[in-house]
Coordinates of C-alpha atoms in Angstrom, one line a residue:
M47 CA 117.1 92.2 88.0
T48 CA 119.0 93.8 90.7
E49 CA 116.5 94.6 93.4
V50 CA 114.4 97.8 92.9
A51 CA 111.1 99.5 92.9
V52 CA 108.5 100.5 95.4
G53 CA 106.2 97.5 95.0
G54 CA 107.4 94.2 94.0
L55 CA 110.9 94.8 95.2
E56 CA 112.2 91.2 95.0
S57 CA 114.8 90.6 92.3
A58 CA 113.5 89.3 89.0
A59 CA 117.0 87.9 88.2
E60 CA 117.6 86.2 91.6
P61 CA 117.3 82.4 91.3
K62 CA 113.8 81.2 92.5
P63 CA 112.7 77.9 93.8
D64 CA 111.0 76.9 90.4
A65 CA 114.0 78.2 88.6
G66 CA 112.0 80.8 86.7
R67 CA 113.6 84.0 85.5
F68 CA 111.6 87.2 84.7
P69 CA 113.8 89.6 82.8
C70 CA 110.8 91.8 81.9
F71 CA 110.1 92.9 85.4
D72 CA 112.5 95.8 85.5
G73 CA 110.6 97.1 82.4
F74 CA 107.3 96.7 84.3
R75 CA 108.7 98.6 87.3
A76 CA 110.0 101.4 85.1
A77 CA 106.5 101.8 83.4
A78 CA 104.7 101.8 86.8
A79 CA 107.1 104.4 88.4
L80 CA 107.0 106.6 85.3
S81 CA 103.2 106.5 85.2
V82 CA 103.0 107.8 88.8
L83 CA 105.6 110.5 87.9
L84 CA 103.4 111.5 84.9
L85 CA 100.3 111.4 87.0
H86 CA 101.6 113.9 89.5
V87 CA 103.3 116.2 86.9
A88 CA 100.1 116.4 85.0
G89 CA 98.0 117.0 88.1
S90 CA 100.4 119.7 89.5
S91 CA 100.7 121.5 86.1
G92 CA 97.0 121.5 85.6
A93 CA 97.3 119.5 82.4
T94 CA 94.9 116.9 83.8
Q95 CA 92.1 119.4 84.0
R96 CA 93.0 121.4 80.9
N97 CA 93.6 118.7 78.3
R98 CA 90.2 117.6 77.1
D99 CA 91.5 114.5 75.1
L100 CA 94.2 113.2 77.4
G101 CA 93.1 114.5 80.7
P102 CA 90.9 111.5 81.5
Y103 CA 93.8 109.2 80.9
L104 CA 96.3 111.3 82.8
A105 CA 94.1 111.3 85.8
R106 CA 94.1 107.4 85.9
L107 CA 97.9 106.9 85.8
D108 CA 97.8 105.9 89.5
V109 CA 97.2 102.5 87.9
G110 CA 100.9 102.2 88.3
V111 CA 100.3 101.5 92.0
A112 CA 98.2 98.5 91.1
V113 CA 101.1 97.3 88.9
F114 CA 103.5 97.5 91.8
F115 CA 101.1 95.7 94.2
L116 CA 100.6 92.8 91.7
I117 CA 104.3 92.5 91.2
S118 CA 104.8 92.3 95.0
G119 CA 102.0 89.6 95.3
F120 CA 103.6 87.6 92.4
L121 CA 107.3 87.7 93.3
L122 CA 107.2 87.6 97.0
Y123 CA 104.6 84.9 97.2
R124 CA 106.3 82.5 94.8
P125 CA 108.9 81.0 97.3
F126 CA 106.0 80.4 99.6
V127 CA 103.7 78.7 97.2
D128 CA 106.6 76.8 95.6
A129 CA 107.3 75.3 99.2
H130 CA 103.6 74.5 99.7
I131 CA 103.3 72.7 96.4
A132 CA 106.6 70.8 96.7
G133 CA 106.3 70.2 100.4
G134 CA 109.6 71.8 100.9
R135 CA 111.0 74.8 102.7
A136 CA 109.7 78.3 102.7
P137 CA 111.8 81.5 103.4
A138 CA 112.9 82.0 107.0
T139 CA 110.6 84.7 108.5
L140 CA 113.3 86.8 110.1
A141 CA 115.5 86.7 107.0
F142 CA 112.4 87.7 104.9
F143 CA 111.7 90.7 107.1
R144 CA 115.3 91.7 107.2
R145 CA 115.6 91.7 103.3
R146 CA 112.3 93.7 103.1
F147 CA 113.4 96.2 105.7
L148 CA 116.7 96.9 103.8
R149 CA 114.9 97.3 100.5
I150 CA 112.3 99.8 101.8
Y151 CA 113.5 101.8 104.7
P152 CA 117.1 103.2 104.1
A153 CA 116.2 104.9 100.8
Y154 CA 112.9 106.1 102.2
W155 CA 114.6 107.6 105.3
V156 CA 117.0 109.5 103.2
A157 CA 114.3 111.0 100.8
T158 CA 112.1 111.9 103.8
T159 CA 114.9 113.6 105.6
A160 CA 115.9 115.5 102.4
V161 CA 112.3 116.6 101.6
V162 CA 111.7 117.9 105.3
Y163 CA 115.1 119.2 106.3
V164 CA 117.0 120.1 103.2
F165 CA 114.6 121.0 100.4
H166 CA 111.7 122.1 102.6
T167 CA 109.2 120.8 99.9
W168 CA 106.7 119.1 102.3
P169 CA 103.3 120.7 101.7
G170 CA 102.4 120.1 105.4
G171 CA 105.3 122.2 106.6
T172 CA 109.1 122.3 106.8
R173 CA 109.4 120.5 110.1
I174 CA 107.9 117.5 111.7
K175 CA 106.0 118.8 114.6
D176 CA 106.6 116.3 117.4
V177 CA 108.3 113.0 118.3
K178 CA 105.1 110.9 117.8
S179 CA 104.8 112.2 114.2
F180 CA 108.5 111.7 113.5
V181 CA 108.2 108.0 114.8
L182 CA 105.0 107.4 112.7
Y183 CA 106.5 108.9 109.5
Y184 CA 109.8 107.2 109.8
S185 CA 108.3 103.9 110.6
L186 CA 105.8 104.0 107.9
A187 CA 103.0 103.7 110.4
H188 CA 101.7 107.2 109.7
S189 CA 98.5 106.1 107.7
Y190 CA 97.1 104.5 110.9
N191 CA 96.9 107.9 112.6
L192 CA 94.4 110.4 111.4
G193 CA 96.7 113.3 112.3
T194 CA 99.5 111.9 110.1
I195 CA 97.7 110.4 107.2
F196 CA 99.8 112.2 104.6
A197 CA 103.6 111.8 105.1
P198 CA 106.3 114.2 103.9
L199 CA 106.4 112.0 100.8
L200 CA 102.7 112.0 99.8
Q201 CA 103.1 108.7 98.0
A202 CA 104.4 106.9 101.2
W203 CA 101.0 105.5 102.0
T204 CA 101.7 103.0 99.4
L205 CA 104.9 102.0 101.1
A206 CA 103.0 101.6 104.4
T207 CA 100.6 99.3 102.5
E208 CA 103.6 97.4 101.2
V209 CA 105.1 97.0 104.6
A210 CA 101.7 95.7 106.0
F211 CA 101.7 93.1 103.2
Y212 CA 105.3 92.0 104.1
L213 CA 104.0 91.4 107.6
F214 CA 100.9 89.6 106.4
L215 CA 102.7 87.3 103.9
P216 CA 104.6 84.9 106.2
A217 CA 101.4 84.5 108.4
W218 CA 99.4 83.7 105.3
G219 CA 102.1 81.3 104.0
W220 CA 102.1 79.4 107.4
L221 CA 98.2 79.2 107.3
L222 CA 98.1 77.8 103.8
W223 CA 100.9 75.3 104.8
R224 CA 98.8 74.2 107.6
A225 CA 95.8 73.8 105.3
T226 CA 97.6 71.9 102.7
T227 CA 100.3 69.8 104.5
R228 CA 98.6 66.4 104.0
A229 CA 97.0 67.1 100.7
A230 CA 98.1 65.9 97.3
P231 CA 99.8 68.5 95.2
E232 CA 96.8 69.0 92.9
R233 CA 94.6 69.6 95.9
R234 CA 97.1 72.0 97.4
V235 CA 96.8 74.1 94.3
R236 CA 93.1 74.0 94.4
I237 CA 93.2 75.1 98.2
E238 CA 95.7 78.0 97.3
L239 CA 93.5 79.3 94.6
G240 CA 90.3 78.9 96.6
A241 CA 91.9 80.8 99.6
L242 CA 93.0 83.5 97.4
A243 CA 89.5 83.9 95.9
I244 CA 88.2 84.2 99.4
L245 CA 91.0 86.9 100.2
F246 CA 89.9 88.7 97.0
A247 CA 86.3 88.7 97.9
M248 CA 87.0 89.8 101.5
S249 CA 88.9 92.8 100.3
V250 CA 86.2 93.9 97.9
V251 CA 83.6 93.6 100.7
Y252 CA 85.9 95.7 102.9
R253 CA 85.9 98.4 100.4
L254 CA 82.2 98.4 99.9
V255 CA 81.6 98.5 103.7
V256 CA 83.9 101.4 104.1
K257 CA 82.3 103.4 101.2
T258 CA 78.8 102.6 102.4
S259 CA 79.0 102.8 106.2
V260 CA 81.6 105.6 106.9
S261 CA 80.4 109.2 106.5
D262 CA 83.6 111.1 107.3
E263 CA 85.5 111.4 103.9
T264 CA 88.8 111.8 105.7
R265 CA 88.2 108.6 107.6
V266 CA 87.1 106.9 104.4
G267 CA 90.3 108.0 102.7
Q268 CA 92.4 106.7 105.5
L269 CA 90.7 103.3 105.6
L270 CA 91.0 102.8 101.9
M271 CA 94.9 103.3 102.3
W272 CA 95.1 100.3 104.5
L273 CA 96.1 96.8 103.4
P274 CA 92.5 95.2 103.5
A275 CA 91.5 97.6 100.7
W276 CA 94.3 96.4 98.5
L277 CA 94.6 92.7 99.3
D278 CA 92.5 91.9 96.2
L279 CA 95.2 93.2 94.0
F280 CA 98.0 91.4 96.0
A281 CA 95.8 88.3 95.7
M282 CA 95.7 88.6 92.0
G283 CA 99.5 88.6 91.9
M284 CA 99.7 85.7 94.3
G285 CA 97.3 83.7 92.0
L286 CA 99.7 84.3 89.1
A287 CA 102.4 82.9 91.4
V288 CA 100.4 79.8 92.1
A289 CA 99.8 79.2 88.3
R290 CA 103.4 79.9 87.5
V291 CA 104.8 77.6 90.0
W292 CA 102.4 74.8 89.1
I293 CA 103.0 75.1 85.4
S294 CA 106.7 75.2 85.9
R295 CA 106.9 72.2 88.2
R296 CA 104.6 70.2 86.0
R297 CA 106.3 71.3 82.8
L298 CA 103.0 72.2 81.4
A299 CA 102.3 74.6 78.5
A300 CA 101.3 78.2 79.3
P301 CA 97.5 78.5 80.0
L302 CA 95.2 80.0 77.4
G303 CA 97.8 80.0 74.7
L304 CA 100.0 82.5 76.6
D305 CA 103.1 81.0 75.0
R306 CA 101.8 81.9 71.5
A307 CA 103.5 84.6 69.4
Y308 CA 100.3 86.8 69.5
A309 CA 99.8 86.5 73.3
P310 CA 101.8 89.6 74.5
A311 CA 100.0 91.9 72.0
A312 CA 96.6 90.3 73.0
C313 CA 97.3 90.8 76.7
W314 CA 98.4 94.4 76.3
A315 CA 95.3 95.0 74.2
L316 CA 93.1 93.7 77.0
A317 CA 95.2 95.9 79.5
A318 CA 94.5 98.9 77.3
I319 CA 90.8 98.2 77.1
A320 CA 90.6 97.9 80.9
F321 CA 92.6 101.2 81.3
W322 CA 90.3 102.9 78.7
A323 CA 87.2 101.7 80.5
S324 CA 88.6 103.0 84.0
S325 CA 89.4 106.3 82.3
T326 CA 86.3 107.0 80.3
R327 CA 83.5 104.6 81.0
L328 CA 82.7 105.1 84.6
G329 CA 81.6 108.8 84.6
I330 CA 84.3 109.8 87.1
H331 CA 85.8 113.3 87.2
R332 CA 89.6 113.9 86.8
G333 CA 90.4 114.2 90.5
A334 CA 91.4 111.4 92.9
S335 CA 88.5 111.6 95.3
G336 CA 84.8 112.1 95.5
F337 CA 83.8 108.8 93.8
T338 CA 80.6 107.0 94.4
T339 CA 80.8 103.5 95.7
A340 CA 80.2 102.0 92.3
Q341 CA 82.8 104.3 90.8
D342 CA 85.4 103.5 93.4
V343 CA 85.0 99.7 93.3
G344 CA 84.8 99.9 89.5
V345 CA 88.0 101.8 88.9
H346 CA 89.8 99.8 91.5
L347 CA 88.8 96.5 89.8
L348 CA 89.7 97.9 86.4
Y349 CA 93.1 98.9 87.7
G350 CA 93.6 95.3 88.8
L351 CA 92.7 94.0 85.4
T352 CA 95.0 96.5 83.8
A353 CA 97.9 95.4 85.8
F354 CA 97.0 91.8 85.5
F355 CA 97.0 91.7 81.7
F356 CA 99.9 94.1 81.6
L357 CA 102.1 91.7 83.5
L358 CA 101.2 88.4 81.8
P359 CA 103.7 88.6 78.9
G360 CA 106.6 88.8 81.5
I361 CA 105.3 85.7 83.4
F362 CA 104.3 83.2 80.8
G363 CA 105.8 82.4 77.3
P364 CA 109.3 82.6 76.0
Q365 CA 110.8 85.6 77.6
D366 CA 113.3 86.3 74.8
Q367 CA 110.8 86.5 72.0
G368 CA 108.4 89.3 70.8
A369 CA 108.5 93.0 70.3
I370 CA 106.8 93.7 73.7
R371 CA 109.4 91.7 75.7
R372 CA 112.2 93.3 73.7
L373 CA 110.8 96.7 74.7
L374 CA 110.7 95.7 78.3
R375 CA 114.3 94.4 78.2
N376 CA 115.7 97.4 76.4
R377 CA 118.7 98.7 78.2
V378 CA 117.3 102.1 78.7
V379 CA 114.0 100.7 80.2
Q380 CA 116.0 98.2 82.3
A381 CA 118.1 101.0 83.6
L382 CA 115.0 103.1 84.7
G383 CA 113.6 99.9 86.3
L384 CA 116.8 99.6 88.3
V385 CA 116.4 103.0 89.8
S386 CA 112.5 103.0 89.8
Y387 CA 112.3 103.0 93.6
G388 CA 114.2 106.2 93.7
I389 CA 111.9 107.6 90.9
Y390 CA 108.9 106.8 93.0
L391 CA 110.6 108.5 96.1
W392 CA 112.0 111.6 94.6
H393 CA 109.7 112.9 91.9
E394 CA 107.2 114.9 94.1
N395 CA 110.1 116.8 95.7
W396 CA 111.3 118.0 92.2
I397 CA 107.6 118.9 91.2
G398 CA 107.6 121.2 94.3
K399 CA 110.9 122.7 93.6
F400 CA 110.0 123.4 90.0
L401 CA 107.0 125.3 91.2
D402 CA 109.0 127.2 93.6
W403 CA 111.8 128.1 91.1
R404 CA 109.3 129.3 88.5
G405 CA 107.2 131.2 91.1
I406 CA 104.0 129.6 89.8
A407 CA 100.9 128.3 91.8
P408 CA 100.1 124.6 91.6
F409 CA 97.8 123.6 88.7
S410 CA 98.9 126.6 86.5
G411 CA 102.3 125.5 85.1
D412 CA 103.4 124.5 81.6
F413 CA 103.3 120.7 81.4
W414 CA 106.2 120.0 79.0
P415 CA 108.8 122.2 80.8
M416 CA 107.8 120.7 84.1
L417 CA 107.9 117.2 82.8
G418 CA 111.3 117.6 81.3
T419 CA 112.8 119.3 84.4
V420 CA 111.2 116.9 86.9
L421 CA 112.0 113.8 84.9
G422 CA 115.7 114.8 84.5
L423 CA 116.2 115.8 88.1
T424 CA 114.3 112.7 89.4
I425 CA 116.3 110.3 87.4
A426 CA 119.5 111.8 88.5
A427 CA 118.4 111.7 92.2
A428 CA 117.2 108.1 91.7
A429 CA 120.5 107.1 90.3
V430 CA 122.4 108.7 93.2
S431 CA 119.9 107.1 95.6
Y432 CA 120.6 103.7 94.1
A433 CA 124.3 104.0 94.0
V434 CA 124.8 105.7 97.4
V435 CA 122.0 104.2 99.5
E436 CA 120.0 101.3 98.0
R437 CA 122.8 99.2 96.6
P438 CA 125.0 99.4 99.8
A439 CA 121.8 98.6 101.9
L440 CA 121.2 95.6 99.6
R441 CA 124.7 94.3 100.1
L442 CA 123.9 94.0 103.8
K443 CA 121.4 91.4 103.0
G444 CA 124.4 89.1 102.4
R445 CA 123.9 85.5 101.9
R446 CA 120.5 84.0 102.4
G447 CA 120.2 82.4 105.8
P448 CA 119.0 78.8 106.3
R449 CA 115.5 78.2 105.0
R450 CA 113.2 76.6 107.5
V451 CA 110.6 74.0 106.9
V452 CA 107.3 75.6 106.5
G453 CA 105.3 75.5 109.7
A454 CA 108.3 74.6 111.8
G455 CA 108.5 76.6 114.9

């Protein structure tokens, strides 16, 4: 893949240390971005509340965020874990940060500036009120300040979480290198997986503590935007990276029969069951807040399982076989994946403009006209964003710099 998307922005077609190629990942990104678009159109039009049969499922389409986070955990951690297992070199930290910066910030800055100063579709107002707010919004540090939790792009909190993960990952990679440097390869894998299990558990505990010990709902919402609340999902993706690298290096068969012809359908069936359970079995309403502790943790973990099983066919097994992989590699789907970051950035703006143009209040629109208009304008804006902003920014990444030995100063 050419590099795109909001989460998991690393190129699926870029050569990797274990020589793996993941041609389905553009399709995964397209599905995740479109699910978030559909979530917001359904919510803004009122379809989520009005549609008795589909409403519970429409309300849970923020599962696309979980897909993005697992993609990030998998693709971005693979070079690190490959170096750990092989005793080789990991990505140079400064080069890693530079690539991540160029992937996230330029397109985000353009979209934010357009929403605030050109289209005036920011719900919080048409201007950023002061220099502090400007700096927090444009740096993606806004979610750490109670007064600026929601940015002009409401979905930008996920980008702030992504950026926090980018800062976390090299430090985690160095820590695991220190813990495994003298161990045999098999033991390195066990240490990796054990550490990720601890990371997963710590994230779940963090979420439980926030939900049970903080009484201010605004503060709860803020704390659950931060990286510790989502590290369990990143850790799931990182665990898949460990498994993929180990299997590739040892030339082993895919685990649990994941190279069999029936595996993709079985994986997606399990993903569908997890999504169905998150939508209908937890007794949660169709909003995005007000969950009990059990409901919050339950839907969060079911999102993780949905994303986990959804991604498996693109990680293990022959990538040129099966109807599901052909769907993910379809040219139209791949093209949508290519511009998926722009889809994620721009769709809320066009929802706001549609409501303005039609002169209708939120939650009272006609779903299908809104979906068609928003989808068309969003794809057009995303294509322009990719051609004019994202691709030129990616070219600045240039050749990879020298890779340092893991743990070397």
